[in-house]
Tab-separated table of C-alpha atoms in Angstrom:
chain	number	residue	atom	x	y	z
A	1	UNK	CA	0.000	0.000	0.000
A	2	UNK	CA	0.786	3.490	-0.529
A	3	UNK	CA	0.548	6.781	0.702
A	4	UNK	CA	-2.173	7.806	-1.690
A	5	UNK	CA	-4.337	4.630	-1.165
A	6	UNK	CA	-4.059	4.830	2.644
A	7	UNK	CA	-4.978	8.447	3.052
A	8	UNK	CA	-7.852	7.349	0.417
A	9	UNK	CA	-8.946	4.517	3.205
A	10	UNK	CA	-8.957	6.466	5.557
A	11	UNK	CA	-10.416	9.204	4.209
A	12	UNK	CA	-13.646	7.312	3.119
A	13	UNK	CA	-13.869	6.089	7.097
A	14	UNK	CA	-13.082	9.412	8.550
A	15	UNK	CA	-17.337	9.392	7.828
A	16	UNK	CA	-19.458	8.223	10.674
A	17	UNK	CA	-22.083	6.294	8.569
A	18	UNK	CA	-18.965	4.946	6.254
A	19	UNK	CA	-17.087	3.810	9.421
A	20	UNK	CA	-20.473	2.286	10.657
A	21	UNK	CA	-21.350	0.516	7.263
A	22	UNK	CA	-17.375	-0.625	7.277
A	23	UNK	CA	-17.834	-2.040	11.077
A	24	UNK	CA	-21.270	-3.932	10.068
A	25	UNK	CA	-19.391	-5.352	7.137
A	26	UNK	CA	-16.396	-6.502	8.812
A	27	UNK	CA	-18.531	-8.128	11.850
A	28	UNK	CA	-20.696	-10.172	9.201
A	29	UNK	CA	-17.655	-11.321	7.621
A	30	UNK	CA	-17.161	-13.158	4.450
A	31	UNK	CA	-21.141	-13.818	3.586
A	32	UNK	CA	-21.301	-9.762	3.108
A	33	UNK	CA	-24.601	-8.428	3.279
A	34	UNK	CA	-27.052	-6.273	0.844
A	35	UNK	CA	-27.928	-2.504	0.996
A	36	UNK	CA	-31.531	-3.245	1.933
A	37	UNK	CA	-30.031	-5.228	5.092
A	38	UNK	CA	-27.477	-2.604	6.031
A	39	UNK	CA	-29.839	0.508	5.697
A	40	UNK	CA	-32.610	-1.761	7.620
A	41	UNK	CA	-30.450	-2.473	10.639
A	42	UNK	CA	-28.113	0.860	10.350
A	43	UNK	CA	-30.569	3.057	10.010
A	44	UNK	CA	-29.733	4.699	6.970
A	45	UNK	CA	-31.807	5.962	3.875
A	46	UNK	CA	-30.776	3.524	1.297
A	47	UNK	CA	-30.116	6.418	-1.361
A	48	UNK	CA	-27.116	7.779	1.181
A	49	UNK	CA	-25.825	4.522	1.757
A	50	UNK	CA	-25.281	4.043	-2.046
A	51	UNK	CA	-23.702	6.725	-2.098
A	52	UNK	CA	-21.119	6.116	1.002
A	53	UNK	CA	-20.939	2.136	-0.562
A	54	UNK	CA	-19.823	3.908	-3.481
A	55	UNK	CA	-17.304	5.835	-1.314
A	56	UNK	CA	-15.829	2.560	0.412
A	57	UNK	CA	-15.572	0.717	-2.351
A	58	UNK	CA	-13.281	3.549	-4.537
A	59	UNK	CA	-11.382	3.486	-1.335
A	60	UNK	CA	-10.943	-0.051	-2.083
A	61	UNK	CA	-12.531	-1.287	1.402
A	62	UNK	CA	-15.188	-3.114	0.334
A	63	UNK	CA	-16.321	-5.398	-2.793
A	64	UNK	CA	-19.450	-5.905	-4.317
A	65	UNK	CA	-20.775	-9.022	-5.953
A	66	UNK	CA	-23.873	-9.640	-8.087
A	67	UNK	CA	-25.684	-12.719	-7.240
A	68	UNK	CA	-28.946	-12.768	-8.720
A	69	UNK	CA	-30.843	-9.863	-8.746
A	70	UNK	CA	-29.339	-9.055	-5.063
A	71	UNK	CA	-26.052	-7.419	-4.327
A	72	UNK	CA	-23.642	-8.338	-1.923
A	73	UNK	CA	-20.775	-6.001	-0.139
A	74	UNK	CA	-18.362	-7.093	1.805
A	75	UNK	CA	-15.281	-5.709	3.636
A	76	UNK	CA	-12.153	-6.276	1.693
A	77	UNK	CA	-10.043	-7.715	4.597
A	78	UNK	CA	-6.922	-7.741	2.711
A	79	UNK	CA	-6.992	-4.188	1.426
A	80	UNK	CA	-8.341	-3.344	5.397
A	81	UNK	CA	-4.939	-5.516	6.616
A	82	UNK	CA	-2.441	-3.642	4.189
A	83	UNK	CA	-3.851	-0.437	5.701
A	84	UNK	CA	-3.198	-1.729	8.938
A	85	UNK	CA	0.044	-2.831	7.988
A	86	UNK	CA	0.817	0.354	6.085
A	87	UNK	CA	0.068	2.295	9.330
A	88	UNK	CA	2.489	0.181	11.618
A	89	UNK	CA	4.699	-0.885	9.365
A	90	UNK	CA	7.840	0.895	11.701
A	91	UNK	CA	5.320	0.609	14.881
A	92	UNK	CA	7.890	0.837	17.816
A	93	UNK	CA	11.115	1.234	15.666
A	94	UNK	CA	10.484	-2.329	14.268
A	95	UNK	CA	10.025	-3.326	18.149
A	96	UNK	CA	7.415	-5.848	18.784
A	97	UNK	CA	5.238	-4.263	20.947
A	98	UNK	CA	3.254	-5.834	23.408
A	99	UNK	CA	-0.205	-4.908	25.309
A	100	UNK	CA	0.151	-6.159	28.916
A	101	UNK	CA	-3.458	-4.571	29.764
A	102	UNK	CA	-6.098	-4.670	27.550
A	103	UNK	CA	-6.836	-1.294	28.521
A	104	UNK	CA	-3.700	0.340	28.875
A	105	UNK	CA	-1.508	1.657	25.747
A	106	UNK	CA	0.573	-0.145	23.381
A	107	UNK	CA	4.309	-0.779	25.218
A	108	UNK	CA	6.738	-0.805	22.766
């Protein structure tokens, strides 16, 4: 990953419906769901959750897939991991670092 594609990540989830939609995505997992399901339990008007769908998927954290008549987005876990990794790749000057409390900060 790049800088260009992670400051496009996290630029589509600096959004609070986006990083909602992104969340619900990630906790269904692999089977994805369709907008009709995400705007029913998130609350969302489905015309504004096309549009942040659209958003996500530029940003290339989620996929879509037609099956049917339906489709189905999911959260593209390897693009979401290379972000990850982008943003820690020299965590702790290459340092594991270790959480001894759940709660506390990251110990490097």
């Amino acid at each position: 990953m790049n800088e260009d594609q992670a400051v496009s990540a996290l630029s589509a989830l600096a959004h609070a419906q986006r990083l909602r939609v992104f969340r619900a995505l990630v906790v269904i997992g692999l089977d994805g769901l369709t907008p009709s399901v995400m705007a029913d339990q998130l609350g969302i008007a489905r015309n504004t959750l096309s549009f942040h769908l659209k958003e996500l998927a530029h940003a290339g954290l989620v996929t879509v897939e037609q099956q049917g008549r339906n489709l189905i987005y999911r959260a593209d876990f390897s693009h979401m991991n290379e972000l990850l990794g982008y943003l820690t790749e020299h965590c702790c000057q290459n340092v594991p670092c270790e959480v001894s409390d759940p709660g506390a900060r990251t110990a490097c």
